[in-house]
Amino acid sequence: MTRVLAALLLLSLTACTSPEAPPMKADGPAPQESPERLYGEFVSRLARADGPGVCALFTPSGRVAFQDEWGVAQCDLGVTEAAGGVGDPAAFAAKAPDSTIRDSETVVEMSGCGVGAMKALSAPEGWLIDAYLHPDAVDGC
């Protein structure tokens, strides 16, 4: 009986002190497995005005470009501005790119009316947005 209690105590202490996976930073990168998935996540998160979620899809230079295009000092504020122009969140979240240009295996340019234009870069961990243009800059919209 003593051995059983000792084993249970050891098991419970081990379970309580075992290391957990570190929490994901809300502002850390959230690379996607394909440029199309990256675009889909961007429009979906933007439709929900998910500032941290949208901002996590950018490289540092992409985030700066997004902020500059929206004329704000923080990415979250750009998301608020951009999401303010979304009339139908469900329809916006379902948008696919109107234009996709594959510059190489690691660079893809995508654009859409009401969304803007972006350059996606592939890194070992996945795809992230590295450049962004305001929706007003997209031709044909």
PDB file of C-alpha atoms in Angstrom:
ATOM      1  CA  MET A   1       0.000   0.000   0.000  1.00  0.00           C
ATOM      2  CA  THR A   2       2.839   2.390   0.872  1.00  0.00           C
ATOM      3  CA  ARG A   3       4.504   1.737  -2.474  1.00  0.00           C
ATOM      4  CA  VAL A   4       1.242   2.424  -4.313  1.00  0.00           C
ATOM      5  CA  LEU A   5       0.767   5.720  -2.447  1.00  0.00           C
ATOM      6  CA  ALA A   6       4.387   6.691  -3.088  1.00  0.00           C
ATOM      7  CA  ALA A   7       3.995   5.905  -6.796  1.00  0.00           C
ATOM      8  CA  LEU A   8       0.782   7.930  -6.999  1.00  0.00           C
ATOM      9  CA  LEU A   9       2.416  10.847  -5.182  1.00  0.00           C
ATOM     10  CA  LEU A  10       5.413  10.729  -7.517  1.00  0.00           C
ATOM     11  CA  LEU A  11       3.141  10.541 -10.556  1.00  0.00           C
ATOM     12  CA  SER A  12       1.060  13.517  -9.406  1.00  0.00           C
ATOM     13  CA  LEU A  13       4.168  15.598  -8.643  1.00  0.00           C
ATOM     14  CA  THR A  14       5.656  14.746 -12.017  1.00  0.00           C
ATOM     15  CA  ALA A  15       2.428  15.717 -13.770  1.00  0.00           C
ATOM     16  CA  CYS A  16       2.279  19.016 -11.911  1.00  0.00           C
ATOM     17  CA  THR A  17       5.862  19.961 -12.643  1.00  0.00           C
ATOM     18  CA  SER A  18       6.216  18.688 -16.189  1.00  0.00           C
ATOM     19  CA  PRO A  19       7.027  21.480 -18.615  1.00  0.00           C
ATOM     20  CA  GLU A  20       4.198  22.757 -20.757  1.00  0.00           C
ATOM     21  CA  ALA A  21       4.470  23.988 -24.293  1.00  0.00           C
ATOM     22  CA  PRO A  22       5.240  27.684 -24.238  1.00  0.00           C
ATOM     23  CA  PRO A  23       2.227  29.848 -24.984  1.00  0.00           C
ATOM     24  CA  MET A  24       2.074  31.381 -28.442  1.00  0.00           C
ATOM     25  CA  LYS A  25       2.659  35.101 -28.508  1.00  0.00           C
ATOM     26  CA  ALA A  26      -0.345  36.966 -29.857  1.00  0.00           C
ATOM     27  CA  ASP A  27       1.970  39.171 -31.895  1.00  0.00           C
ATOM     28  CA  GLY A  28       4.317  36.405 -33.026  1.00  0.00           C
ATOM     29  CA  PRO A  29       4.376  35.172 -36.609  1.00  0.00           C
ATOM     30  CA  ALA A  30       1.683  32.819 -37.813  1.00  0.00           C
ATOM     31  CA  PRO A  31       3.074  31.394 -41.066  1.00  0.00           C
ATOM     32  CA  GLN A  32       0.733  29.472 -43.339  1.00  0.00           C
ATOM     33  CA  GLU A  33       1.399  26.383 -45.479  1.00  0.00           C
ATOM     34  CA  SER A  34       0.583  28.050 -48.821  1.00  0.00           C
ATOM     35  CA  PRO A  35       0.135  31.545 -50.259  1.00  0.00           C
ATOM     36  CA  GLU A  36      -3.550  30.803 -50.853  1.00  0.00           C
ATOM     37  CA  ARG A  37      -4.009  29.780 -47.222  1.00  0.00           C
ATOM     38  CA  LEU A  38      -2.184  32.954 -46.163  1.00  0.00           C
ATOM     39  CA  TYR A  39      -4.578  35.086 -48.232  1.00  0.00           C
ATOM     40  CA  GLY A  40      -7.575  33.189 -46.835  1.00  0.00           C
ATOM     41  CA  GLU A  41      -6.381  33.692 -43.269  1.00  0.00           C
ATOM     42  CA  PHE A  42      -5.756  37.387 -43.946  1.00  0.00           C
ATOM     43  CA  VAL A  43      -9.290  38.073 -45.233  1.00  0.00           C
ATOM     44  CA  SER A  44     -10.894  35.859 -42.593  1.00  0.00           C
ATOM     45  CA  ARG A  45      -9.066  37.510 -39.702  1.00  0.00           C
ATOM     46  CA  LEU A  46      -9.570  40.980 -41.170  1.00  0.00           C
ATOM     47  CA  ALA A  47     -13.324  40.352 -41.503  1.00  0.00           C
ATOM     48  CA  ARG A  48     -13.388  39.638 -37.740  1.00  0.00           C
ATOM     49  CA  ALA A  49     -11.230  42.727 -37.016  1.00  0.00           C
ATOM     50  CA  ASP A  50      -8.755  40.356 -35.328  1.00  0.00           C
ATOM     51  CA  GLY A  51      -5.827  42.763 -34.921  1.00  0.00           C
ATOM     52  CA  PRO A  52      -3.332  40.358 -33.348  1.00  0.00           C
ATOM     53  CA  GLY A  53      -4.349  37.600 -35.758  1.00  0.00           C
ATOM     54  CA  VAL A  54      -3.917  39.746 -38.862  1.00  0.00           C
ATOM     55  CA  CYS A  55      -0.675  41.298 -37.650  1.00  0.00           C
ATOM     56  CA  ALA A  56       0.775  37.843 -36.977  1.00  0.00           C
ATOM     57  CA  LEU A  57       0.585  37.102 -40.714  1.00  0.00           C
ATOM     58  CA  PHE A  58       3.252  39.713 -41.564  1.00  0.00           C
ATOM     59  CA  THR A  59       7.025  39.739 -41.595  1.00  0.00           C
ATOM     60  CA  PRO A  60       8.412  42.810 -39.797  1.00  0.00           C
ATOM     61  CA  SER A  61       8.785  44.694 -43.098  1.00  0.00           C
ATOM     62  CA  GLY A  62       5.311  43.623 -44.219  1.00  0.00           C
ATOM     63  CA  ARG A  63       3.847  44.925 -40.990  1.00  0.00           C
ATOM     64  CA  VAL A  64       5.537  48.297 -41.516  1.00  0.00           C
ATOM     65  CA  ALA A  65       4.184  48.446 -45.088  1.00  0.00           C
ATOM     66  CA  PHE A  66       0.654  47.668 -43.841  1.00  0.00           C
ATOM     67  CA  GLN A  67       0.902  50.381 -41.179  1.00  0.00           C
ATOM     68  CA  ASP A  68       2.233  52.898 -43.729  1.00  0.00           C
ATOM     69  CA  GLU A  69      -0.526  52.104 -46.228  1.00  0.00           C
ATOM     70  CA  TRP A  70      -3.202  52.694 -43.588  1.00  0.00           C
ATOM     71  CA  GLY A  71      -1.381  55.720 -42.116  1.00  0.00           C
ATOM     72  CA  VAL A  72      -1.173  54.336 -38.598  1.00  0.00           C
ATOM     73  CA  ALA A  73       1.577  53.792 -36.052  1.00  0.00           C
ATOM     74  CA  GLN A  74       0.461  50.303 -34.962  1.00  0.00           C
ATOM     75  CA  CYS A  75      -0.653  47.299 -36.962  1.00  0.00           C
ATOM     76  CA  ASP A  76      -3.780  46.790 -34.817  1.00  0.00           C
ATOM     77  CA  LEU A  77      -4.938  50.303 -35.716  1.00  0.00           C
ATOM     78  CA  GLY A  78      -4.522  49.503 -39.410  1.00  0.00           C
ATOM     79  CA  VAL A  79      -6.653  46.406 -38.946  1.00  0.00           C
ATOM     80  CA  THR A  80      -9.351  48.534 -37.292  1.00  0.00           C
ATOM     81  CA  GLU A  81      -9.246  50.982 -40.212  1.00  0.00           C
ATOM     82  CA  ALA A  82      -9.315  48.227 -42.826  1.00  0.00           C
ATOM     83  CA  ALA A  83     -12.058  46.246 -41.086  1.00  0.00           C
ATOM     84  CA  GLY A  84     -14.191  49.392 -40.903  1.00  0.00           C
ATOM     85  CA  GLY A  85     -14.624  49.203 -44.668  1.00  0.00           C
ATOM     86  CA  VAL A  86     -15.876  45.607 -44.630  1.00  0.00           C
ATOM     87  CA  GLY A  87     -19.614  45.692 -45.334  1.00  0.00           C
ATOM     88  CA  ASP A  88     -20.412  41.959 -45.228  1.00  0.00           C
ATOM     89  CA  PRO A  89     -17.897  40.111 -43.018  1.00  0.00           C
ATOM     90  CA  ALA A  90     -18.962  36.632 -44.207  1.00  0.00           C
ATOM     91  CA  ALA A  91     -18.619  37.522 -47.891  1.00  0.00           C
ATOM     92  CA  PHE A  92     -15.331  39.312 -47.268  1.00  0.00           C
ATOM     93  CA  ALA A  93     -13.913  36.341 -45.328  1.00  0.00           C
ATOM     94  CA  ALA A  94     -14.669  34.063 -48.296  1.00  0.00           C
ATOM     95  CA  LYS A  95     -12.775  36.201 -50.845  1.00  0.00           C
ATOM     96  CA  ALA A  96     -10.151  34.578 -53.025  1.00  0.00           C
ATOM     97  CA  PRO A  97      -7.444  36.599 -54.757  1.00  0.00           C
ATOM     98  CA  ASP A  98      -8.518  38.272 -57.992  1.00  0.00           C
ATOM     99  CA  SER A  99      -4.925  38.137 -59.207  1.00  0.00           C
ATOM    100  CA  THR A 100      -2.091  35.760 -58.360  1.00  0.00           C
ATOM    101  CA  ILE A 101       1.384  36.068 -59.842  1.00  0.00           C
ATOM    102  CA  ARG A 102       3.986  33.470 -58.920  1.00  0.00           C
ATOM    103  CA  ASP A 103       7.313  35.292 -59.192  1.00  0.00           C
ATOM    104  CA  SER A 104       9.218  32.215 -58.025  1.00  0.00           C
ATOM    105  CA  GLU A 105       8.844  29.241 -55.712  1.00  0.00           C
ATOM    106  CA  THR A 106       9.303  31.581 -52.752  1.00  0.00           C
ATOM    107  CA  VAL A 107       7.554  34.816 -53.837  1.00  0.00           C
ATOM    108  CA  VAL A 108       3.888  35.145 -54.787  1.00  0.00           C
ATOM    109  CA  GLU A 109       1.980  38.373 -55.383  1.00  0.00           C
ATOM    110  CA  MET A 110      -1.770  38.391 -54.745  1.00  0.00           C
ATOM    111  CA  SER A 111      -4.407  41.110 -54.862  1.00  0.00           C
ATOM    112  CA  GLY A 112      -8.107  41.529 -54.477  1.00  0.00           C
ATOM    113  CA  CYS A 113     -10.677  44.305 -54.685  1.00  0.00           C
ATOM    114  CA  GLY A 114     -11.335  45.659 -51.221  1.00  0.00           C
ATOM    115  CA  VAL A 115      -8.440  43.624 -49.805  1.00  0.00           C
ATOM    116  CA  GLY A 116      -5.313  45.217 -51.235  1.00  0.00           C
ATOM    117  CA  ALA A 117      -2.210  43.712 -52.760  1.00  0.00           C
ATOM    118  CA  MET A 118       0.393  41.662 -50.954  1.00  0.00           C
ATOM    119  CA  LYS A 119       3.663  39.924 -51.603  1.00  0.00           C
ATOM    120  CA  ALA A 120       3.930  36.592 -49.828  1.00  0.00           C
ATOM    121  CA  LEU A 121       7.308  35.092 -49.005  1.00  0.00           C
ATOM    122  CA  SER A 122       8.051  31.491 -48.205  1.00  0.00           C
ATOM    123  CA  ALA A 123      10.353  30.766 -45.301  1.00  0.00           C
ATOM    124  CA  PRO A 124      11.230  27.409 -43.746  1.00  0.00           C
ATOM    125  CA  GLU A 125       8.345  27.817 -41.278  1.00  0.00           C
ATOM    126  CA  GLY A 126       5.773  28.831 -43.916  1.00  0.00           C
ATOM    127  CA  TRP A 127       4.346  31.777 -45.848  1.00  0.00           C
ATOM    128  CA  LEU A 128       4.091  35.331 -44.484  1.00  0.00           C
ATOM    129  CA  ILE A 129       3.111  38.700 -45.998  1.00  0.00           C
ATOM    130  CA  ASP A 130       6.246  40.729 -46.714  1.00  0.00           C
ATOM    131  CA  ALA A 131       4.757  43.731 -48.577  1.00  0.00           C
ATOM    132  CA  TYR A 132       1.305  45.267 -48.722  1.00  0.00           C
ATOM    133  CA  LEU A 133      -0.554  47.908 -50.769  1.00  0.00           C
ATOM    134  CA  HIS A 134      -3.820  49.632 -49.790  1.00  0.00           C
ATOM    135  CA  PRO A 135      -7.004  48.421 -51.543  1.00  0.00           C
ATOM    136  CA  ASP A 136      -7.164  51.754 -53.429  1.00  0.00           C
ATOM    137  CA  ALA A 137      -3.893  50.794 -55.161  1.00  0.00           C
ATOM    138  CA  VAL A 138      -5.373  47.666 -56.758  1.00  0.00           C
ATOM    139  CA  ASP A 139      -6.051  48.173 -60.479  1.00  0.00           C
ATOM    140  CA  GLY A 140      -9.461  47.383 -61.892  1.00  0.00           C
ATOM    141  CA  CYS A 141     -11.475  47.787 -58.704  1.00  0.00           C
TER     142      CYS A 141
END
